[in-house]
mmCIF file of C-alpha atoms and ligand atoms in Angstrom:
data_model
loop_
_atom_site.group_PDB
_atom_site.id
_atom_site.type_symbol
_atom_site.label_atom_id
_atom_site.label_comp_id
_atom_site.label_asym_id
_atom_site.label_seq_id
_atom_site.Cartn_x
_atom_site.Cartn_y
_atom_site.Cartn_z
ATOM 1 C CA MET A 1 0.127 4.919 -20.384
ATOM 2 C CA THR A 2 2.759 4.739 -17.648
ATOM 3 C CA ILE A 3 3.826 7.657 -15.505
ATOM 4 C CA GLU A 4 7.166 7.066 -13.871
ATOM 5 C CA THR A 5 9.632 9.435 -12.324
ATOM 6 C CA SER A 6 13.328 8.762 -12.177
ATOM 7 C CA ASP A 7 13.517 9.750 -8.501
ATOM 8 C CA GLY A 8 14.830 7.226 -6.009
ATOM 9 C CA ASN A 9 13.224 6.268 -2.729
ATOM 10 C CA ASN A 10 14.466 9.172 -0.622
ATOM 11 C CA ASP A 11 11.246 11.151 -0.619
ATOM 12 C CA VAL A 12 9.245 8.018 0.268
ATOM 13 C CA ALA A 13 11.507 7.113 3.204
ATOM 14 C CA THR A 14 11.454 10.709 4.418
ATOM 15 C CA PHE A 15 7.667 10.793 4.205
ATOM 16 C CA TYR A 16 7.212 7.617 6.246
ATOM 17 C CA ASN A 17 10.001 8.412 8.696
ATOM 18 C CA GLY A 18 7.991 11.529 9.534
ATOM 19 C CA THR A 19 10.933 13.800 8.805
ATOM 20 C CA GLY A 20 9.572 15.460 5.667
ATOM 21 C CA THR A 21 8.234 18.983 5.391
ATOM 22 C CA VAL A 22 4.777 17.619 6.216
ATOM 23 C CA PRO A 23 5.172 15.383 9.294
ATOM 24 C CA LEU A 24 2.102 13.437 8.362
ATOM 25 C CA ALA A 25 3.034 9.810 8.886
ATOM 26 C CA GLY A 26 2.623 9.874 12.673
ATOM 27 C CA LYS A 27 -0.622 11.810 12.459
ATOM 28 C CA LEU A 28 -2.007 9.443 9.845
ATOM 29 C CA ARG A 29 -1.209 6.528 12.058
ATOM 30 C CA SER A 30 -3.088 7.906 15.025
ATOM 31 C CA MET A 31 -6.066 9.011 12.906
ATOM 32 C CA TRP A 32 -6.228 5.832 10.884
ATOM 33 C CA GLY A 33 -5.558 3.161 13.500
ATOM 34 C CA GLY A 34 -2.188 1.966 12.181
ATOM 35 C CA ASN A 35 -3.157 0.799 8.709
ATOM 36 C CA LEU A 36 -1.484 3.003 6.121
ATOM 37 C CA HIS A 37 -3.949 2.073 3.425
ATOM 38 C CA LEU A 38 -7.443 2.906 2.223
ATOM 39 C CA GLY A 39 -10.638 1.666 3.803
ATOM 40 C CA TYR A 40 -13.346 -0.458 2.186
ATOM 41 C CA TRP A 41 -16.990 0.602 2.410
ATOM 42 C CA HIS A 42 -19.824 -1.553 1.055
ATOM 43 C CA ASP A 43 -21.835 1.378 -0.334
ATOM 44 C CA THR A 44 -22.549 5.052 0.232
ATOM 45 C CA ASP A 45 -24.828 4.297 3.222
ATOM 46 C CA ASP A 46 -22.074 2.384 4.971
ATOM 47 C CA ASP A 47 -20.672 4.658 7.697
ATOM 48 C CA THR A 48 -18.189 2.239 9.185
ATOM 49 C CA PRO A 49 -15.319 4.121 10.904
ATOM 50 C CA PRO A 50 -11.943 4.184 9.109
ATOM 51 C CA ASP A 51 -10.106 1.908 11.552
ATOM 52 C CA VAL A 52 -12.664 -0.844 10.857
ATOM 53 C CA ALA A 53 -12.898 -0.140 7.110
ATOM 54 C CA THR A 54 -9.116 -0.396 6.730
ATOM 55 C CA GLU A 55 -9.073 -3.744 8.548
ATOM 56 C CA ARG A 56 -11.788 -4.855 6.147
ATOM 57 C CA LEU A 57 -9.504 -4.132 3.233
ATOM 58 C CA THR A 58 -6.698 -6.068 4.918
ATOM 59 C CA ASP A 59 -9.073 -9.018 5.328
ATOM 60 C CA LEU A 60 -10.033 -8.927 1.650
ATOM 61 C CA VAL A 61 -6.386 -9.143 0.694
ATOM 62 C CA ILE A 62 -5.745 -11.935 3.202
ATOM 63 C CA THR A 63 -8.497 -13.897 1.435
ATOM 64 C CA CYS A 64 -6.657 -13.468 -1.884
ATOM 65 C CA LEU A 65 -3.452 -14.700 -0.295
ATOM 66 C CA GLU A 66 -5.098 -17.952 0.870
ATOM 67 C CA PRO A 67 -2.557 -18.435 3.692
ATOM 68 C CA LYS A 68 -1.785 -22.005 4.733
ATOM 69 C CA PRO A 69 -0.456 -23.043 8.170
ATOM 70 C CA GLY A 70 3.325 -22.780 8.461
ATOM 71 C CA GLN A 71 3.827 -20.706 5.323
ATOM 72 C CA ARG A 72 6.500 -18.006 5.222
ATOM 73 C CA LEU A 73 4.974 -14.875 3.707
ATOM 74 C CA LEU A 74 6.607 -11.672 2.527
ATOM 75 C CA ASP A 75 5.005 -8.290 3.249
ATOM 76 C CA ILE A 76 6.368 -5.866 0.655
ATOM 77 C CA GLY A 77 6.166 -2.348 2.095
ATOM 78 C CA CYS A 78 4.906 -3.392 5.520
ATOM 79 C CA GLY A 79 4.228 0.043 7.004
ATOM 80 C CA VAL A 80 4.068 -0.047 10.792
ATOM 81 C CA GLY A 81 3.152 -3.734 10.781
ATOM 82 C CA LYS A 82 -0.588 -3.450 11.262
ATOM 83 C CA PRO A 83 -1.610 -5.625 8.268
ATOM 84 C CA ALA A 84 1.059 -8.193 9.191
ATOM 85 C CA THR A 85 -0.257 -8.289 12.747
ATOM 86 C CA ARG A 86 -3.762 -8.921 11.435
ATOM 87 C CA LEU A 87 -2.487 -11.729 9.217
ATOM 88 C CA LEU A 88 -0.502 -13.302 12.059
ATOM 89 C CA THR A 89 -3.417 -13.034 14.465
ATOM 90 C CA THR A 90 -5.807 -14.786 12.111
ATOM 91 C CA HIS A 91 -3.457 -17.370 10.536
ATOM 92 C CA PRO A 92 -0.655 -19.604 11.874
ATOM 93 C CA VAL A 93 1.959 -18.314 9.410
ATOM 94 C CA GLN A 94 5.288 -16.498 9.582
ATOM 95 C CA VAL A 95 5.667 -13.006 8.126
ATOM 96 C CA VAL A 96 8.742 -11.119 7.015
ATOM 97 C CA GLY A 97 7.993 -7.445 6.385
ATOM 98 C CA ILE A 98 10.233 -4.990 4.583
ATOM 99 C CA THR A 99 9.977 -1.214 4.429
ATOM 100 C CA ILE A 100 12.123 1.598 3.078
ATOM 101 C CA SER A 101 11.504 3.554 6.291
ATOM 102 C CA GLU A 102 13.851 2.798 9.201
ATOM 103 C CA ALA A 103 11.382 4.329 11.661
ATOM 104 C CA GLN A 104 8.643 1.937 10.566
ATOM 105 C CA VAL A 105 10.817 -1.100 11.267
ATOM 106 C CA ASP A 106 11.013 -0.187 14.957
ATOM 107 C CA GLN A 107 7.286 0.543 15.105
ATOM 108 C CA ALA A 108 6.381 -2.727 13.390
ATOM 109 C CA ARG A 109 8.653 -4.721 15.701
ATOM 110 C CA ALA A 110 7.125 -3.059 18.756
ATOM 111 C CA ARG A 111 3.613 -3.759 17.490
ATOM 112 C CA ALA A 112 4.361 -7.448 16.934
ATOM 113 C CA ALA A 113 5.998 -7.724 20.357
ATOM 114 C CA ASP A 114 3.058 -5.984 22.063
ATOM 115 C CA SER A 115 0.693 -8.428 20.357
ATOM 116 C CA GLY A 116 2.743 -11.444 21.459
ATOM 117 C CA LEU A 117 3.556 -12.300 17.829
ATOM 118 C CA ALA A 118 7.261 -11.512 17.709
ATOM 119 C CA ASP A 119 8.272 -15.174 17.348
ATOM 120 C CA ARG A 120 6.508 -15.342 13.959
ATOM 121 C CA ALA A 121 7.236 -11.813 12.728
ATOM 122 C CA ARG A 122 10.401 -10.261 11.346
ATOM 123 C CA PHE A 123 10.689 -6.702 10.044
ATOM 124 C CA GLU A 124 13.628 -5.347 8.103
ATOM 125 C CA HIS A 125 14.734 -2.095 6.564
ATOM 126 C CA ALA A 126 15.141 -3.106 2.918
ATOM 127 C CA ASP A 127 14.457 -1.864 -0.581
ATOM 128 C CA ALA A 128 11.928 -4.026 -2.410
ATOM 129 C CA MET A 129 13.887 -3.391 -5.582
ATOM 130 C CA LEU A 130 16.856 -5.214 -4.100
ATOM 131 C CA MET A 131 15.505 -7.802 -1.704
ATOM 132 C CA PRO A 132 18.016 -9.280 0.760
ATOM 133 C CA PHE A 133 16.589 -12.804 0.468
ATOM 134 C CA PRO A 134 17.650 -16.000 -1.296
ATOM 135 C CA ASP A 135 15.791 -17.312 -4.342
ATOM 136 C CA ALA A 136 12.577 -19.270 -3.678
ATOM 137 C CA SER A 137 12.543 -18.488 0.040
ATOM 138 C CA PHE A 138 8.854 -17.474 0.463
ATOM 139 C CA ASP A 139 5.491 -19.214 0.004
ATOM 140 C CA GLY A 140 3.541 -16.063 -0.794
ATOM 141 C CA ALA A 141 3.704 -12.270 -0.812
ATOM 142 C CA TRP A 142 1.485 -9.235 -0.622
ATOM 143 C CA ALA A 143 1.997 -5.587 -1.380
ATOM 144 C CA LEU A 144 -0.672 -3.401 0.154
ATOM 145 C CA GLU A 145 -0.421 0.025 -1.391
ATOM 146 C CA SER A 146 3.336 -0.039 -1.709
ATOM 147 C CA MET A 147 3.968 -0.823 -5.384
ATOM 148 C CA PHE A 148 3.070 2.689 -6.533
ATOM 149 C CA HIS A 149 5.993 4.081 -4.542
ATOM 150 C CA MET A 150 8.571 1.953 -6.335
ATOM 151 C CA PRO A 151 10.692 3.831 -8.858
ATOM 152 C CA ASP A 152 10.817 0.709 -11.049
ATOM 153 C CA ARG A 153 7.867 -1.656 -10.680
ATOM 154 C CA ALA A 154 9.308 -4.162 -13.148
ATOM 155 C CA GLN A 155 12.370 -4.499 -10.946
ATOM 156 C CA VAL A 156 10.214 -5.156 -7.860
ATOM 157 C CA LEU A 157 8.192 -7.773 -9.718
ATOM 158 C CA ALA A 158 11.421 -9.433 -10.865
ATOM 159 C CA GLU A 159 12.630 -9.539 -7.272
ATOM 160 C CA THR A 160 9.286 -10.802 -6.004
ATOM 161 C CA SER A 161 9.259 -13.507 -8.642
ATOM 162 C CA ARG A 162 12.799 -14.511 -7.675
ATOM 163 C CA VAL A 163 12.135 -14.889 -3.929
ATOM 164 C CA LEU A 164 8.827 -16.760 -4.318
ATOM 165 C CA ARG A 165 8.526 -20.496 -4.745
ATOM 166 C CA GLY A 166 6.524 -21.842 -7.686
ATOM 167 C CA GLN A 167 2.726 -21.768 -7.138
ATOM 168 C CA SER A 168 3.028 -19.038 -4.474
ATOM 169 C CA ARG A 169 0.238 -16.502 -4.338
ATOM 170 C CA LEU A 170 0.801 -12.783 -4.764
ATOM 171 C CA ALA A 171 -1.801 -10.189 -3.734
ATOM 172 C CA ILE A 172 -1.459 -6.521 -4.604
ATOM 173 C CA THR A 173 -3.619 -3.496 -3.921
ATOM 174 C CA ASP A 174 -2.749 -0.499 -6.051
ATOM 175 C CA PHE A 175 -3.935 2.551 -7.893
ATOM 176 C CA VAL A 176 -4.477 2.207 -11.621
ATOM 177 C CA LEU A 177 -5.201 4.756 -14.306
ATOM 178 C CA ARG A 178 -8.625 4.527 -15.844
ATOM 179 C CA THR A 179 -8.424 5.949 -19.315
ATOM 180 C CA PRO A 180 -9.143 8.102 -21.220
ATOM 181 C CA LEU A 181 -7.254 10.541 -19.066
ATOM 182 C CA GLY A 182 -8.758 13.982 -19.678
ATOM 183 C CA THR A 183 -6.795 17.158 -19.082
ATOM 184 C CA ALA A 184 -8.398 17.744 -15.686
ATOM 185 C CA GLY A 185 -7.942 14.112 -14.661
ATOM 186 C CA LYS A 186 -4.302 14.133 -15.746
ATOM 187 C CA ALA A 187 -3.700 17.261 -13.672
ATOM 188 C CA VAL A 188 -5.160 15.593 -10.564
ATOM 189 C CA VAL A 189 -3.165 12.417 -11.173
ATOM 190 C CA ASP A 190 0.003 14.510 -11.503
ATOM 191 C CA ARG A 191 -0.794 16.339 -8.264
ATOM 192 C CA MET A 192 -1.494 13.059 -6.438
ATOM 193 C CA CYS A 193 1.769 11.569 -7.701
ATOM 194 C CA ALA A 194 3.774 14.597 -6.614
ATOM 195 C CA THR A 195 2.057 14.838 -3.241
ATOM 196 C CA PHE A 196 2.129 11.196 -2.200
ATOM 197 C CA GLY A 197 5.399 9.959 -3.678
ATOM 198 C CA ILE A 198 3.700 7.917 -6.405
ATOM 199 C CA HIS A 199 6.458 6.859 -8.773
ATOM 200 C CA SER A 200 4.707 4.166 -10.823
ATOM 201 C CA ILE A 201 1.142 4.117 -11.988
ATOM 202 C CA SER A 202 -0.272 2.487 -15.097
ATOM 203 C CA THR A 203 -3.446 1.136 -16.627
ATOM 204 C CA LEU A 204 -4.649 -2.247 -15.407
ATOM 205 C CA ASP A 205 -3.852 -3.845 -18.776
ATOM 206 C CA GLU A 206 -0.249 -2.737 -18.526
ATOM 207 C CA TYR A 207 -0.082 -4.011 -14.953
ATOM 208 C CA VAL A 208 -1.379 -7.454 -15.908
ATOM 209 C CA GLU A 209 1.036 -7.615 -18.832
ATOM 210 C CA GLN A 210 3.946 -6.670 -16.567
ATOM 211 C CA LEU A 211 2.974 -9.381 -14.070
ATOM 212 C CA GLY A 212 2.832 -11.916 -16.899
ATOM 213 C CA ALA A 213 6.299 -10.894 -18.035
ATOM 214 C CA HIS A 214 7.576 -11.784 -14.559
ATOM 215 C CA ASP A 215 6.062 -15.252 -14.354
ATOM 216 C CA PHE A 216 2.833 -14.333 -12.590
ATOM 217 C CA ALA A 217 -0.531 -15.545 -13.867
ATOM 218 C CA VAL A 218 -3.258 -13.128 -12.805
ATOM 219 C CA THR A 219 -6.171 -15.121 -11.390
ATOM 220 C CA ASN A 220 -8.488 -12.313 -10.370
ATOM 221 C CA VAL A 221 -8.793 -8.539 -10.481
ATOM 222 C CA ARG A 222 -11.317 -6.774 -8.326
ATOM 223 C CA ASP A 223 -11.990 -3.115 -9.070
ATOM 224 C CA ILE A 224 -12.955 -1.596 -5.715
ATOM 225 C CA SER A 225 -12.554 2.060 -6.723
ATOM 226 C CA ASP A 226 -16.066 2.947 -5.581
ATOM 227 C CA ASN A 227 -15.615 1.137 -2.262
ATOM 228 C CA VAL A 228 -12.480 3.069 -1.251
ATOM 229 C CA LEU A 229 -13.539 6.571 -2.395
ATOM 230 C CA ARG A 230 -14.765 7.581 1.035
ATOM 231 C CA THR A 231 -11.184 7.384 2.276
ATOM 232 C CA GLY A 232 -10.298 10.574 0.387
ATOM 233 C CA ILE A 233 -13.075 12.541 2.047
ATOM 234 C CA LEU A 234 -12.521 11.188 5.575
ATOM 235 C CA LEU A 235 -8.768 11.514 5.379
ATOM 236 C CA ALA A 236 -8.943 15.073 4.066
ATOM 237 C CA ASP A 237 -11.404 15.961 6.872
ATOM 238 C CA ALA A 238 -9.119 14.338 9.433
ATOM 239 C CA MET A 239 -6.086 16.209 8.122
ATOM 240 C CA GLU A 240 -8.017 19.461 8.137
ATOM 241 C CA SER A 241 -8.950 18.898 11.779
ATOM 242 C CA VAL A 242 -5.238 18.824 12.711
ATOM 243 C CA ARG A 243 -4.156 21.341 10.057
ATOM 244 C CA GLU A 244 -2.820 23.826 12.597
ATOM 245 C CA GLN A 245 -0.613 21.147 14.145
ATOM 246 C CA LEU A 246 0.593 20.018 10.726
ATOM 247 C CA VAL A 247 1.322 23.586 9.674
ATOM 248 C CA ALA A 248 3.099 24.355 12.969
ATOM 249 C CA ASN A 249 5.508 21.499 12.328
ATOM 250 C CA GLY A 250 5.693 21.737 8.576
ATOM 251 C CA ASN A 251 5.043 23.788 5.518
ATOM 252 C CA ALA A 252 1.581 25.338 5.083
ATOM 253 C CA THR A 253 1.633 25.222 1.278
ATOM 254 C CA GLU A 254 2.505 21.537 1.263
ATOM 255 C CA VAL A 255 0.005 20.720 3.976
ATOM 256 C CA ASP A 256 -2.784 22.384 1.992
ATOM 257 C CA ALA A 257 -1.655 20.721 -1.239
ATOM 258 C CA MET A 258 -1.855 17.363 0.495
ATOM 259 C CA ILE A 259 -5.313 18.007 1.909
ATOM 260 C CA ASN A 260 -6.588 19.169 -1.477
ATOM 261 C CA ALA A 261 -5.042 16.264 -3.386
ATOM 262 C CA THR A 262 -6.552 13.812 -0.895
ATOM 263 C CA ARG A 263 -9.991 15.321 -1.295
ATOM 264 C CA GLU A 264 -9.662 15.340 -5.090
ATOM 265 C CA PHE A 265 -8.939 11.619 -5.081
ATOM 266 C CA ALA A 266 -12.549 10.959 -4.101
ATOM 267 C CA THR A 267 -13.880 12.807 -7.128
ATOM 268 C CA THR A 268 -11.461 11.767 -9.852
ATOM 269 C CA ALA A 269 -12.811 8.893 -11.880
ATOM 270 C CA GLU A 270 -9.489 8.474 -13.697
ATOM 271 C CA PHE A 271 -7.915 7.243 -10.481
ATOM 272 C CA GLY A 272 -8.938 3.633 -9.967
ATOM 273 C CA TYR A 273 -8.068 1.147 -7.229
ATOM 274 C CA VAL A 274 -7.800 -2.621 -7.615
ATOM 275 C CA ILE A 275 -6.939 -5.807 -5.761
ATOM 276 C CA ILE A 276 -4.913 -8.102 -8.012
ATOM 277 C CA SER A 277 -4.493 -11.799 -7.216
ATOM 278 C CA ALA A 278 -1.808 -13.759 -9.034
ATOM 279 C CA VAL A 279 0.049 -17.044 -8.844
ATOM 280 C CA ARG A 280 3.766 -17.504 -9.461
ATOM 281 C CA ASN A 281 4.183 -19.974 -12.328
HETATM 282 C C1 LIG B 1 1.059 3.408 1.905
HETATM 283 S S1 LIG B 1 2.241 2.581 2.905
HETATM 284 C C2 LIG B 1 1.454 0.998 3.121
HETATM 285 C C3 LIG B 1 1.964 0.299 4.335
HETATM 286 C C4 LIG B 1 1.286 -1.037 4.656
HETATM 287 N N1 LIG B 1 1.368 -1.945 3.553
HETATM 288 C C5 LIG B 1 -0.138 -0.813 5.067
HETATM 289 O O1 LIG B 1 -1.030 -1.139 4.256
HETATM 290 O O2 LIG B 1 -0.372 -0.357 6.172
HETATM 291 C C6 LIG B 1 3.559 2.216 1.752
HETATM 292 C C7 LIG B 1 4.688 1.382 2.329
HETATM 293 O O3 LIG B 1 5.578 1.033 1.263
HETATM 294 C C8 LIG B 1 6.907 1.149 1.746
HETATM 295 N N2 LIG B 1 7.831 1.291 0.613
HETATM 296 C C9 LIG B 1 7.822 2.244 -0.330
HETATM 297 N N3 LIG B 1 8.830 2.066 -1.190
HETATM 298 C C10 LIG B 1 9.499 0.959 -0.783
HETATM 299 C C11 LIG B 1 10.643 0.255 -1.265
HETATM 300 N N4 LIG B 1 11.307 0.646 -2.345
HETATM 301 N N5 LIG B 1 11.035 -0.838 -0.590
HETATM 302 C C12 LIG B 1 10.371 -1.257 0.528
HETATM 303 N N6 LIG B 1 9.295 -0.632 1.020
HETATM 304 C C13 LIG B 1 8.856 0.471 0.381
HETATM 305 C C14 LIG B 1 6.852 2.351 2.645
HETATM 306 O O4 LIG B 1 7.981 2.425 3.476
HETATM 307 C C15 LIG B 1 5.545 2.069 3.376
HETATM 308 O O5 LIG B 1 5.782 1.184 4.426
#
């Protein structure tokens, strides 16, 4: 089953530019340490703080990417450049990051400059569905929690396939639907999609098939749903702690909807989360 909306990217850009009715992006960044993705916890006794748990997830994805010295890597949906900075700090590679949010480009550039990495980092405002790069111009790519925002995932995979050289690695973290989707589960998934600008979500089987159709051979899939669950609880608690600020600058109904949807994520088995590793044929 695939849930897709026909909306464009406007709501996603507005969300990350911090100009939407819930000015959450900036708050998330300060609460979450710059990574705009979920954290990874080993088990329920693991009480690692979110800024460390999110770096852990970045490191897991870096492992899937198997970066080699000198490679030119594409960061699809780079956020404010925190994962790219981690990659650049730990590996002698070059990174080009793209994001649909103009505001994030400036933040990512500033982060790279502050870390002394600007000579190996480039960030651009670009739509992943229409990448401004020549064919076969990258040695690898990753998409950390960005694919679900894309109005047309097949189009993004076609573009990714086009800009990657043969044998390049692709690493993706994304939500997947775990079926059967009961009525209650479907309602939560719908609420999550509406609240967080999720435009494409599918079962894992459909994902793998779609990758295959775009010249990617999937080499590994790791279901880490249980390891990321804690994010929903911590993030909802964190948002609640600044609720008054969020409401003062935004819309109370939407703020509460976002907090509730975030909390529900942790208890909805139908919402899975995977790391997919693939190689471009
Ligand atoms: C949840 S954030 C993840 C950011 C970053 N990968 C991280 O893990 O910190 C999603 C990112 O995808 C980007 N994005 C969404 N749709 C996009 C599109 N069509 N083209 C490029 N970037 C997009 C957003 O601007 C945002 O940077």
